[in-house]
JSON list of C-alpha atoms in Angstrom, two decimals:
[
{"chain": "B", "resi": 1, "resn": "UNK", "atom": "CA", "xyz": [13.98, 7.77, -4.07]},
{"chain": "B", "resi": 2, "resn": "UNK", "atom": "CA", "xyz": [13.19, 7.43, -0.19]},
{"chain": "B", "resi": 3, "resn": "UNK", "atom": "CA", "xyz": [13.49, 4.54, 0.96]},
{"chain": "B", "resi": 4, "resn": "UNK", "atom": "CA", "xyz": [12.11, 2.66, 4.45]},
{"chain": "B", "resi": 5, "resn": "UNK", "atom": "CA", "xyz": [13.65, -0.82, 5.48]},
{"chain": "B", "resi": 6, "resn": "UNK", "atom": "CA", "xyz": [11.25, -3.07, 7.32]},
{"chain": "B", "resi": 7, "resn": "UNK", "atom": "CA", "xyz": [12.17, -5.39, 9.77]},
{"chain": "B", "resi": 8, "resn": "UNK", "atom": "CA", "xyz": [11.84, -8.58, 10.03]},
{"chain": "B", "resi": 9, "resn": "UNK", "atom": "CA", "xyz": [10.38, -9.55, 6.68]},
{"chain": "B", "resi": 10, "resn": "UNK", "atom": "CA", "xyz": [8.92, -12.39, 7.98]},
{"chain": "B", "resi": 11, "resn": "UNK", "atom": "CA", "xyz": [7.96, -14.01, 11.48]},
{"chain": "B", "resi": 12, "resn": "UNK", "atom": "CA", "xyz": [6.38, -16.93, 12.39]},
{"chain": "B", "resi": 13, "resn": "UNK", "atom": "CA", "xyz": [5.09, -16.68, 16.20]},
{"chain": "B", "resi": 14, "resn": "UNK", "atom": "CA", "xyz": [3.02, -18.72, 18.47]},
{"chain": "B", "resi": 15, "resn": "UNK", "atom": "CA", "xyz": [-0.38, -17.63, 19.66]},
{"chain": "B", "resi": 16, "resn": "UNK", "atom": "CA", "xyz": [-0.39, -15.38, 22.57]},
{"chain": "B", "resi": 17, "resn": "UNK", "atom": "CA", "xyz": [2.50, -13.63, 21.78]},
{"chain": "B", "resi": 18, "resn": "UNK", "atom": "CA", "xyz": [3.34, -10.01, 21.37]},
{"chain": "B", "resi": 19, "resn": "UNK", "atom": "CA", "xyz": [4.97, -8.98, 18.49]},
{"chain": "B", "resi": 20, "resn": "UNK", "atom": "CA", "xyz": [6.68, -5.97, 17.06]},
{"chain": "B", "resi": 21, "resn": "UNK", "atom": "CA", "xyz": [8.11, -4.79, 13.94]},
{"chain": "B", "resi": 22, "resn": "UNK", "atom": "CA", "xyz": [9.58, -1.49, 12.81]},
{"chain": "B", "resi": 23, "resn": "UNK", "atom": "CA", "xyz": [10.62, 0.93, 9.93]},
{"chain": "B", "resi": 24, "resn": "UNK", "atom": "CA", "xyz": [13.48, 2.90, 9.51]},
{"chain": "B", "resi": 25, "resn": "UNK", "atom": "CA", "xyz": [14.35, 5.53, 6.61]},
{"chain": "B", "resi": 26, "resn": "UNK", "atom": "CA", "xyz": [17.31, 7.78, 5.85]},
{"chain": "B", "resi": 27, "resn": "UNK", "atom": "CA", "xyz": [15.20, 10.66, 5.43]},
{"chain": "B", "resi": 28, "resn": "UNK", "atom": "CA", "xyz": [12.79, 12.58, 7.80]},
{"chain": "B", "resi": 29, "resn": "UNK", "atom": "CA", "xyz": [8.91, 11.78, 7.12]},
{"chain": "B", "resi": 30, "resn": "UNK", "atom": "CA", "xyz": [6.25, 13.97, 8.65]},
{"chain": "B", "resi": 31, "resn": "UNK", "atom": "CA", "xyz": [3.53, 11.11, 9.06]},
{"chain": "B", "resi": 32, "resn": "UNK", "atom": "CA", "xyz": [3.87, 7.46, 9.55]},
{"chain": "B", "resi": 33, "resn": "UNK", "atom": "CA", "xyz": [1.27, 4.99, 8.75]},
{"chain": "B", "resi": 34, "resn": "UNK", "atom": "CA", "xyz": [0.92, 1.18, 9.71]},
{"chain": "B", "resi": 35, "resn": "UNK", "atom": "CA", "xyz": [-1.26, -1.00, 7.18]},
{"chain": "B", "resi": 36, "resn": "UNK", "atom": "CA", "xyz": [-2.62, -4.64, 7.06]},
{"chain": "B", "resi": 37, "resn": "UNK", "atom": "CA", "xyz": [-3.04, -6.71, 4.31]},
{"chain": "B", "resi": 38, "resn": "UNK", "atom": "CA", "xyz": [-4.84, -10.02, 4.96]},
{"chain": "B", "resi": 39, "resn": "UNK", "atom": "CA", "xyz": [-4.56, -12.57, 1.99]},
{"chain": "B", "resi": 40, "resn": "UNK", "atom": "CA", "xyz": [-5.90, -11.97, -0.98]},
{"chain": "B", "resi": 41, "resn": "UNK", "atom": "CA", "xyz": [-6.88, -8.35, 0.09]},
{"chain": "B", "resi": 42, "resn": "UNK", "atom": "CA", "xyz": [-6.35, -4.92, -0.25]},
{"chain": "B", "resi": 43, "resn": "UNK", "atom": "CA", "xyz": [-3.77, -3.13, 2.84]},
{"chain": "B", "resi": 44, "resn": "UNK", "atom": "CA", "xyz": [-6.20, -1.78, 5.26]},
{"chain": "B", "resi": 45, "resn": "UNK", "atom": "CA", "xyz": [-4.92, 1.11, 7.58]},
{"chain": "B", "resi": 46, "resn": "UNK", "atom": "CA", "xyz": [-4.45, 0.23, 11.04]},
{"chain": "B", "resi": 47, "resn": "UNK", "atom": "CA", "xyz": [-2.68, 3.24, 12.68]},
{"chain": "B", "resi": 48, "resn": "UNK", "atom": "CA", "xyz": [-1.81, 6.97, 11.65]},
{"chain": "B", "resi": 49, "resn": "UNK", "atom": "CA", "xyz": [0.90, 8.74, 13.84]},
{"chain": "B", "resi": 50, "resn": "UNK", "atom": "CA", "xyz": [1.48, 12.56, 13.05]},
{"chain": "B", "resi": 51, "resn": "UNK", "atom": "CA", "xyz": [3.56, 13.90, 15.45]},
{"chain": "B", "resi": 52, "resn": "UNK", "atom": "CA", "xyz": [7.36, 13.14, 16.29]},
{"chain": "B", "resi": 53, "resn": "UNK", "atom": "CA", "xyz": [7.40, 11.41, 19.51]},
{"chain": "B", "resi": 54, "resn": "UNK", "atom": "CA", "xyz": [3.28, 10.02, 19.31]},
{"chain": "B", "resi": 55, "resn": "UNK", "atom": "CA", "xyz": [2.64, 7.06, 20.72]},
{"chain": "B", "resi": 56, "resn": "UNK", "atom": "CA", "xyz": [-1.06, 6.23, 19.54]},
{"chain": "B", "resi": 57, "resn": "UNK", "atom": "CA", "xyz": [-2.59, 2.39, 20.19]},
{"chain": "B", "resi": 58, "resn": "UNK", "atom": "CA", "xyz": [-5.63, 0.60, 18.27]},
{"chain": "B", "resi": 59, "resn": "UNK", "atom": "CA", "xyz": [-7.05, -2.21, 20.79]},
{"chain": "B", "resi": 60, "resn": "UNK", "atom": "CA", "xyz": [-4.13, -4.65, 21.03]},
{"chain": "B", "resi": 61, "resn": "UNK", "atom": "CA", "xyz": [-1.87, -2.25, 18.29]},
{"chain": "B", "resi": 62, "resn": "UNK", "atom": "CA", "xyz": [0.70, 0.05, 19.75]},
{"chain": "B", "resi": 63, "resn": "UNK", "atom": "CA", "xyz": [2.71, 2.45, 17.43]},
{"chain": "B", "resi": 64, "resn": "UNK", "atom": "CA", "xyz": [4.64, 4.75, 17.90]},
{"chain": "B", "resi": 65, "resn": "UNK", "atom": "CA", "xyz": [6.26, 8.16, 16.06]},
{"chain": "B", "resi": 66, "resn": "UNK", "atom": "CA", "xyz": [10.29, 7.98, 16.71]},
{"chain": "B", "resi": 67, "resn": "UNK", "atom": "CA", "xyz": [11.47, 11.19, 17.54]},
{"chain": "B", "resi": 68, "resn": "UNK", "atom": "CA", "xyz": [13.93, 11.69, 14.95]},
{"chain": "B", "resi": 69, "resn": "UNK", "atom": "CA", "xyz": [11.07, 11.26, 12.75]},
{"chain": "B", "resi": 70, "resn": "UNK", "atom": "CA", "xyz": [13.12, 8.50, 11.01]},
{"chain": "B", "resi": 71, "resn": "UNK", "atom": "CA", "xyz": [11.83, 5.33, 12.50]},
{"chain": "B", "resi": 72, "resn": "UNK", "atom": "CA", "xyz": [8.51, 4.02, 13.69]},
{"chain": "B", "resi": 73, "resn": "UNK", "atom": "CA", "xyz": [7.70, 0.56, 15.52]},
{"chain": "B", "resi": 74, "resn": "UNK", "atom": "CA", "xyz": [4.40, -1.56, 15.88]},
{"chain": "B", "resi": 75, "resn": "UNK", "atom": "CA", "xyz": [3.52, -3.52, 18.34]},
{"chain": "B", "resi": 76, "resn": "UNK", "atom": "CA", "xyz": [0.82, -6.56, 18.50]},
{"chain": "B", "resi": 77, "resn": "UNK", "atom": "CA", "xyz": [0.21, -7.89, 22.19]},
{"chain": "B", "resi": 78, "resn": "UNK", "atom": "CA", "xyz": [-1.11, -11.20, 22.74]},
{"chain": "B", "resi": 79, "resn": "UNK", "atom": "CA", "xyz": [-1.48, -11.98, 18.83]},
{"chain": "B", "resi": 80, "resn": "UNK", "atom": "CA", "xyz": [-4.36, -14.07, 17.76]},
{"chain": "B", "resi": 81, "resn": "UNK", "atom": "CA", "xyz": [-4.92, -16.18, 14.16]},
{"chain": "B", "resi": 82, "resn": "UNK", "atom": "CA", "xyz": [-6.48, -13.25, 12.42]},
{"chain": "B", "resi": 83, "resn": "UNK", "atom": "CA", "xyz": [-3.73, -11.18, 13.09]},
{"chain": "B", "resi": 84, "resn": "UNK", "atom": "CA", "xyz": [-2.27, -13.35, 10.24]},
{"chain": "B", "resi": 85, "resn": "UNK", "atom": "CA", "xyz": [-1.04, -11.37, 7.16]},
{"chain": "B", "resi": 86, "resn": "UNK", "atom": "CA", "xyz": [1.45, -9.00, 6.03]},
{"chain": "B", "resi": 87, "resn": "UNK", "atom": "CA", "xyz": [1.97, -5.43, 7.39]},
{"chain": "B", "resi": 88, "resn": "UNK", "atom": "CA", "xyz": [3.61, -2.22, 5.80]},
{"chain": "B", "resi": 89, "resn": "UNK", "atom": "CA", "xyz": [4.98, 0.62, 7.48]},
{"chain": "B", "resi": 90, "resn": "UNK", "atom": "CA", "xyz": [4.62, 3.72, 5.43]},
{"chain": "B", "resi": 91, "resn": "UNK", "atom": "CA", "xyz": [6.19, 7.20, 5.10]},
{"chain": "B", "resi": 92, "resn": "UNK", "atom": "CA", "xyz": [4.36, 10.37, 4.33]},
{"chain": "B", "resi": 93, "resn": "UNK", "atom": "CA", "xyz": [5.74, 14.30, 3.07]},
{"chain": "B", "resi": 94, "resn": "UNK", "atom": "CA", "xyz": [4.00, 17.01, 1.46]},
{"chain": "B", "resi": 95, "resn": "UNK", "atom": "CA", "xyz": [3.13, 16.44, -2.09]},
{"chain": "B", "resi": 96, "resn": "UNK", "atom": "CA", "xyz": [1.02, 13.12, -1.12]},
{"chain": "B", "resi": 97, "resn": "UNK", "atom": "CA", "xyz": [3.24, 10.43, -2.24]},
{"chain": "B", "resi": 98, "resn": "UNK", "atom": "CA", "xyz": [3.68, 7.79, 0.46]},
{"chain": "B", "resi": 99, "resn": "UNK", "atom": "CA", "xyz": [6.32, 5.54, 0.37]},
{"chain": "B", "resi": 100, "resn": "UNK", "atom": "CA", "xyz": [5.70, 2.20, 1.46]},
{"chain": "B", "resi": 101, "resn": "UNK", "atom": "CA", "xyz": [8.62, -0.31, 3.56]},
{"chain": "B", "resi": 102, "resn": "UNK", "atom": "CA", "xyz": [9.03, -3.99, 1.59]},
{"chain": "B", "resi": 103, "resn": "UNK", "atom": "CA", "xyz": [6.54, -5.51, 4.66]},
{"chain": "B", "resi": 104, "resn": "UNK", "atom": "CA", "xyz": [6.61, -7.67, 7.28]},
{"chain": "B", "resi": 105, "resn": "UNK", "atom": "CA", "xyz": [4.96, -10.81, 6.85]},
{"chain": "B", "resi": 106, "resn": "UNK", "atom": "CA", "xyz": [3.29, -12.47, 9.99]},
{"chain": "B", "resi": 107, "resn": "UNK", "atom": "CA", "xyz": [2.08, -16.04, 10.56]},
{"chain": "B", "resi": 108, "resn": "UNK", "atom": "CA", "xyz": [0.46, -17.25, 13.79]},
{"chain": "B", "resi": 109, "resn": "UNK", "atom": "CA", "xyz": [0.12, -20.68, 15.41]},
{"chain": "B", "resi": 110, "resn": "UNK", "atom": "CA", "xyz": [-2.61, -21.58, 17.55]},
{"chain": "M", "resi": 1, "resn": "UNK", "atom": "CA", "xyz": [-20.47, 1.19, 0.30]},
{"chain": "M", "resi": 2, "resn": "UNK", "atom": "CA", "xyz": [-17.97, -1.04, -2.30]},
{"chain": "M", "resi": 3, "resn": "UNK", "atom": "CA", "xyz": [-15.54, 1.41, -1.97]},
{"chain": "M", "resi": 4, "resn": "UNK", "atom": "CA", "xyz": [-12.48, 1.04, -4.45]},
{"chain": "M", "resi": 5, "resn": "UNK", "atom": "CA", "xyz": [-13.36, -1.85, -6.75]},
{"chain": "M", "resi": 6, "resn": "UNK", "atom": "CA", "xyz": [-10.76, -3.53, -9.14]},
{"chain": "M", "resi": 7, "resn": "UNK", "atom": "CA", "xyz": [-11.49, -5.87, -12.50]},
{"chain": "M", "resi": 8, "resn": "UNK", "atom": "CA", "xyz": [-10.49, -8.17, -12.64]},
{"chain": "M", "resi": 9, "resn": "UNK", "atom": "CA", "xyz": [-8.92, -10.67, -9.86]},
{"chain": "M", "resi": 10, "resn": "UNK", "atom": "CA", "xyz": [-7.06, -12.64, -11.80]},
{"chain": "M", "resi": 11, "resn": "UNK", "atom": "CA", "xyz": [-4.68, -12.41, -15.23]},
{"chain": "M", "resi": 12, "resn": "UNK", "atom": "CA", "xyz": [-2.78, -14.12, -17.93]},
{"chain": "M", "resi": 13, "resn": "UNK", "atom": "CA", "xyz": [-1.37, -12.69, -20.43]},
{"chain": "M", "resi": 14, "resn": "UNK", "atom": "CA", "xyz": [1.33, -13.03, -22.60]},
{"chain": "M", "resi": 15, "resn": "UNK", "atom": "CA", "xyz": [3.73, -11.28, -23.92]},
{"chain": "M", "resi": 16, "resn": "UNK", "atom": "CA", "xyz": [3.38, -8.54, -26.02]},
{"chain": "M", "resi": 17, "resn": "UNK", "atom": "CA", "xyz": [-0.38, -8.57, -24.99]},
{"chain": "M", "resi": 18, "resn": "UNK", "atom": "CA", "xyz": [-2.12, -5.43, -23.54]},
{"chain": "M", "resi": 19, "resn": "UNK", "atom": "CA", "xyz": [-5.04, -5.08, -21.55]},
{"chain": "M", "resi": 20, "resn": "UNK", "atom": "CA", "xyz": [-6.65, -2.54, -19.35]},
{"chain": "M", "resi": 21, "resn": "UNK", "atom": "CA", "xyz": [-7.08, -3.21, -15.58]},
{"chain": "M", "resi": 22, "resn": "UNK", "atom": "CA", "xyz": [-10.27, -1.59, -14.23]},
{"chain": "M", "resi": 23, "resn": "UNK", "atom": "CA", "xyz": [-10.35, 0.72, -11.24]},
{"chain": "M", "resi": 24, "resn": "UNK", "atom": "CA", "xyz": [-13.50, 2.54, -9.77]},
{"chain": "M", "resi": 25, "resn": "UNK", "atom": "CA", "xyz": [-14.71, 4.37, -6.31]},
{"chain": "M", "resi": 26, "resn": "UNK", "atom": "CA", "xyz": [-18.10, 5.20, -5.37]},
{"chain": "M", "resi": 27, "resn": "UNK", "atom": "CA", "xyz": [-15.89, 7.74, -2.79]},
{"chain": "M", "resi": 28, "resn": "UNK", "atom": "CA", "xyz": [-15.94, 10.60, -4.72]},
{"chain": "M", "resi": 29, "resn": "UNK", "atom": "CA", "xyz": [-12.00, 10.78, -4.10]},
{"chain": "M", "resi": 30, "resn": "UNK", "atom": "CA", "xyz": [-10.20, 13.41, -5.70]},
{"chain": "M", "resi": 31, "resn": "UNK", "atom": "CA", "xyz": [-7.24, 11.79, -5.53]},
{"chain": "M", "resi": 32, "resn": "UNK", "atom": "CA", "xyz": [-6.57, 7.81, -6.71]},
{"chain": "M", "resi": 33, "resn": "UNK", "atom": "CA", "xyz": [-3.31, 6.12, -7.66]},
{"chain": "M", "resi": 34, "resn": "UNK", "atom": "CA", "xyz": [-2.05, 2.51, -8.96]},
{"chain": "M", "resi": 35, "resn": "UNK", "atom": "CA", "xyz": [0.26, 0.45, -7.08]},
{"chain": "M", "resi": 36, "resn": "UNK", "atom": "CA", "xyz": [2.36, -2.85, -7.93]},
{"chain": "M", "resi": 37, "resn": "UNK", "atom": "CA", "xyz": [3.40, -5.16, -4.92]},
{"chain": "M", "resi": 38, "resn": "UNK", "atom": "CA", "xyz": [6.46, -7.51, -5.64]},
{"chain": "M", "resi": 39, "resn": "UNK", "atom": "CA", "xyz": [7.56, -9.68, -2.69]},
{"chain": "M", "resi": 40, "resn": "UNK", "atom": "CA", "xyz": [9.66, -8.00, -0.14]},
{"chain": "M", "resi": 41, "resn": "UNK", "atom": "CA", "xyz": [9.62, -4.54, -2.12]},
{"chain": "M", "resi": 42, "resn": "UNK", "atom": "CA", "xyz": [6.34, -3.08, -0.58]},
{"chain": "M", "resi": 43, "resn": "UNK", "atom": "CA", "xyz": [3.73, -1.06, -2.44]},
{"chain": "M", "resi": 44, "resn": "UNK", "atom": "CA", "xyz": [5.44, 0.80, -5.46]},
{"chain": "M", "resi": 45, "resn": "UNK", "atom": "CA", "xyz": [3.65, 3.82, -7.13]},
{"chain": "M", "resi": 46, "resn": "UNK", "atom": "CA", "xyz": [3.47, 3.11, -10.63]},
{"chain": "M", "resi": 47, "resn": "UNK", "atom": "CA", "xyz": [1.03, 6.61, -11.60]},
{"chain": "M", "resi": 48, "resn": "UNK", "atom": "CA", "xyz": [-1.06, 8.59, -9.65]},
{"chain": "M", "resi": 49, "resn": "UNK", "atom": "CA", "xyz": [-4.08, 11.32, -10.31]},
{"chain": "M", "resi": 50, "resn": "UNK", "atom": "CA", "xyz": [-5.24, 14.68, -8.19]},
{"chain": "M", "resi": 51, "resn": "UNK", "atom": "CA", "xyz": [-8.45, 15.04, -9.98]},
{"chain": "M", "resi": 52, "resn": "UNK", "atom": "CA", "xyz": [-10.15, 14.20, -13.49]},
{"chain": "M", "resi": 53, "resn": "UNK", "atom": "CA", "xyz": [-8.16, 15.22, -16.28]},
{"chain": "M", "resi": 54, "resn": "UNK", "atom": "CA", "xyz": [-4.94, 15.35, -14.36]},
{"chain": "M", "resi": 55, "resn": "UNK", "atom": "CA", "xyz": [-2.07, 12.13, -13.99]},
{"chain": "M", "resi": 56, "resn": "UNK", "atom": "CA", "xyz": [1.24, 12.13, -12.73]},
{"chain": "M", "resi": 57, "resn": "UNK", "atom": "CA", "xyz": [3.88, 9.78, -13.14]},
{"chain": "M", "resi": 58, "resn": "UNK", "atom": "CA", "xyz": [4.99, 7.74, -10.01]},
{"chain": "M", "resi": 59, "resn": "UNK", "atom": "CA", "xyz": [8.35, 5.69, -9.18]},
{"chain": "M", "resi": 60, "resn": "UNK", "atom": "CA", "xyz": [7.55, 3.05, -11.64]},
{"chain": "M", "resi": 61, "resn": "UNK", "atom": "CA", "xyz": [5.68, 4.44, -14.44]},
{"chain": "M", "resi": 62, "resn": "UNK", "atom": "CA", "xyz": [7.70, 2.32, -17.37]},
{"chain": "M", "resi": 63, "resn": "UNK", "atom": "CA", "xyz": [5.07, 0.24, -19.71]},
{"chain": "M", "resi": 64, "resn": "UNK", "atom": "CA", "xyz": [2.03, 1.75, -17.97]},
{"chain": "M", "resi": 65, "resn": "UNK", "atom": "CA", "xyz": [-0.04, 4.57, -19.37]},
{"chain": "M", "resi": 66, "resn": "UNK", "atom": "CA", "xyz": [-3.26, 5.69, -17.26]},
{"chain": "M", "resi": 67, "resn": "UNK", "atom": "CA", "xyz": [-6.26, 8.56, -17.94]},
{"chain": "M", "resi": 68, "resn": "UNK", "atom": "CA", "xyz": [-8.55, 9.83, -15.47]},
{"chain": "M", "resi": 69, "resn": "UNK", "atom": "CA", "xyz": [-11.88, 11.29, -17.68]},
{"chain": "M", "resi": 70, "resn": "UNK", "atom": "CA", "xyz": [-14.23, 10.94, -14.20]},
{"chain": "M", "resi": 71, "resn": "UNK", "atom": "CA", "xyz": [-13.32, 11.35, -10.82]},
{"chain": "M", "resi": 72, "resn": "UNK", "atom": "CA", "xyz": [-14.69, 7.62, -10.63]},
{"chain": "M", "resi": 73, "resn": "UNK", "atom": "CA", "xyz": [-12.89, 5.73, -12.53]},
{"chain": "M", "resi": 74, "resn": "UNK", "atom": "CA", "xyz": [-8.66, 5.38, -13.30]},
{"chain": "M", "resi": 75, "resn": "UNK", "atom": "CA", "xyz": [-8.18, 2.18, -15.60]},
{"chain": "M", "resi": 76, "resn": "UNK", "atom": "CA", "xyz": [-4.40, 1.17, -15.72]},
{"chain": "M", "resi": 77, "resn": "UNK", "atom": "CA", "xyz": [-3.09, 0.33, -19.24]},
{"chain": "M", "resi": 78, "resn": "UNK", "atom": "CA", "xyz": [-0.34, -2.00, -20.36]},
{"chain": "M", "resi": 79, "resn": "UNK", "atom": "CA", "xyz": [0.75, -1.28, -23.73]},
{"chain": "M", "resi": 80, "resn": "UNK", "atom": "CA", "xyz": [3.29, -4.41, -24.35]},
{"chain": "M", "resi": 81, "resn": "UNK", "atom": "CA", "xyz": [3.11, -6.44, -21.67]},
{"chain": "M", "resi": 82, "resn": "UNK", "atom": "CA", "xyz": [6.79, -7.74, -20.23]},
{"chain": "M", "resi": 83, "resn": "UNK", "atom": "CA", "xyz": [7.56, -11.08, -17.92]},
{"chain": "M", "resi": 84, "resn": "UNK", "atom": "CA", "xyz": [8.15, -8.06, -15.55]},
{"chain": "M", "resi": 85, "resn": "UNK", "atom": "CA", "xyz": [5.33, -6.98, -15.30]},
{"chain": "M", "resi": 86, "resn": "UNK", "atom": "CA", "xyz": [4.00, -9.95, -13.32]},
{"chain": "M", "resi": 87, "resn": "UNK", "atom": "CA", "xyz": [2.82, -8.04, -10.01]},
{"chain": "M", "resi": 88, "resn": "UNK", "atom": "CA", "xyz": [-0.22, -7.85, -7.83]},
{"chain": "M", "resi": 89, "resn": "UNK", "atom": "CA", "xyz": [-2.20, -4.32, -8.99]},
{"chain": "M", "resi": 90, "resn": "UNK", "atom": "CA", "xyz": [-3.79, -2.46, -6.01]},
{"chain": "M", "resi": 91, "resn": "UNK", "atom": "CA", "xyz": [-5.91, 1.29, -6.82]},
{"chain": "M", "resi": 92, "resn": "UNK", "atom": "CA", "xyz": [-6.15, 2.95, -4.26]},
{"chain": "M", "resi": 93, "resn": "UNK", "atom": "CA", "xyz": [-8.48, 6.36, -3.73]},
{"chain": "M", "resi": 94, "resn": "UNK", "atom": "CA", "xyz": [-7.90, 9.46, -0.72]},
{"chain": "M", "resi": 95, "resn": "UNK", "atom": "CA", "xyz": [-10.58, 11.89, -0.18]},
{"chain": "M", "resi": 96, "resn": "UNK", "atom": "CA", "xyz": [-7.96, 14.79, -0.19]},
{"chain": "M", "resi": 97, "resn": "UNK", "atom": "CA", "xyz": [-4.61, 15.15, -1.50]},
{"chain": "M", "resi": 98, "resn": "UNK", "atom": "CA", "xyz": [-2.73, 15.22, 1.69]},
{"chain": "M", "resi": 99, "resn": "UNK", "atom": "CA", "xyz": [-0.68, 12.59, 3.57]},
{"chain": "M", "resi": 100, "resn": "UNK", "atom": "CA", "xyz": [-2.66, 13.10, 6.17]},
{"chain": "M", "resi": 101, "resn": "UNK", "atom": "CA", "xyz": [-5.79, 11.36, 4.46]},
{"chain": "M", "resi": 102, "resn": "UNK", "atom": "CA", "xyz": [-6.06, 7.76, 4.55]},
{"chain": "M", "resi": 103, "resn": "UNK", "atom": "CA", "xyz": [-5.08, 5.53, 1.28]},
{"chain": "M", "resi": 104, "resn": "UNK", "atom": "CA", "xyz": [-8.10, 3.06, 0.71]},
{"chain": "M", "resi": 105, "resn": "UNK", "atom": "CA", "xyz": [-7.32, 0.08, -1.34]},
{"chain": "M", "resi": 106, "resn": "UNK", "atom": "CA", "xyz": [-9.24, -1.95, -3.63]},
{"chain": "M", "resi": 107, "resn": "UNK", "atom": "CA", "xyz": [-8.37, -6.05, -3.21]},
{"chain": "M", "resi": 108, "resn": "UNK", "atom": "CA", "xyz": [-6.29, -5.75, -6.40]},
{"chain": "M", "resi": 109, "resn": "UNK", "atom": "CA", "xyz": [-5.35, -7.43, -9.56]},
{"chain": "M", "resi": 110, "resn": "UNK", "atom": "CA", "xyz": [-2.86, -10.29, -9.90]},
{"chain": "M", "resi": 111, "resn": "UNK", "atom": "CA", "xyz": [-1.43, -10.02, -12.97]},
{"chain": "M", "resi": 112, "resn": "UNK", "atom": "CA", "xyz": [0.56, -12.73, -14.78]},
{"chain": "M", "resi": 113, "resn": "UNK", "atom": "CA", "xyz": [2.53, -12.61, -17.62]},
{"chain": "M", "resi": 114, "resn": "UNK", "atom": "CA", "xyz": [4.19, -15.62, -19.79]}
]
């Protein structure tokens, strides 16, 4: 199957810091999606990016589309606590299956 | 709105046990499908459903059976259960079956077996 690698798994960063985290896959995907999953919790969708190229931004979130439709980055600026929590990249075609990236794992110090 | 809602929390089983893990929207999604999340392999499909009375198998659909009888609800079956099968469970239900409509997730199951 498809397959996206996440990077880094984990990261451990200091409060006020930016972050930023990316997926990359072998194969082409037509959307990307960024999630959130704070403990305990279900992954909540943070960002959809539909276009090759897109560079789309939630309050403090930045993603962006790579244009070879093979990669796509986040970015957190000046992270807070609650931004504690893991994140998943994930890859979308035609026939609805999305294929998620192993996650990225984020702690914050204050 | 509760959304996607998953029974129960927490599990023990062991092995050889089965036991049905509960999923149910209020969304009126057509379209809901059962995840497992091991550490540092993501969200893995394990079976997946377009509509009431249909299922499809997903990446991981070994020692899982599912039904869908109402667009509400999609219960997740394990027949035999395995040391293997230790996993957090997330449903998840789309409005539309298209990549393009959001997954929502319910706050899943954690599921372990001795």
């Amino acid at each position: 199957g498809q397959q996206l690698n996440q990077s880094p798994q984990s990261m451990f960063i200091q409060e006020g810091e930016d972050v930023s985290m990316n997926c990359t896959s072998s194969s082409i995907f037509n959307t990307w999606l960024w999630y959130k999953q704070d403990p305990g919790e279900g992954p909540v969708l943070l960002i959809a990016l539909y276009k090759a190229g897109e560079l789309t931004s939630n309050g403090r979130l930045t993603a962006q589309f790579g244009i070879t439709r093979k990669d796509s980055f986040l970015n957190i600026s000046a992270s807070i606590p609650s931004d504690v929590g893991i994140y998943f990249c994930a890859g979308g075609n035609a026939g609805n299956m999305l294929t998620f990236g192993g996650g990225t794992r984020l702690m914050v110090k204050p | 709105n509760a959304g996607v809602t998953q029974t129960p929390k927490f599990q023990v089983l062991k092995t050889g046990q089965s036991m049905t893990l509960q999923c149910a929207q209020d969304m009126n999604h057509e379209y809901m499908s059962w995840y497992r999340q091991d550490p540092g392999m993501g969200l893995r499909l394990i079976h997946y459903s377009v509509g009431a009375g249909i299922t499809d198998q997903g990446e991981v659909p070994n020692g899982y059976n599912v039904s869908r009888s109402t667009t509400e609800d999609f219960p997740l079956r394990l027949l035999s259960a395995a040391p293997s099968q230790t996993s957090v469970y997330f449903c998840a239900s789309q409005s539309q079956v298209s990549y393009n409509s959001p997954l929502h997730f319910g706050n899943g199951t954690r599921l372990t077996v001795t």
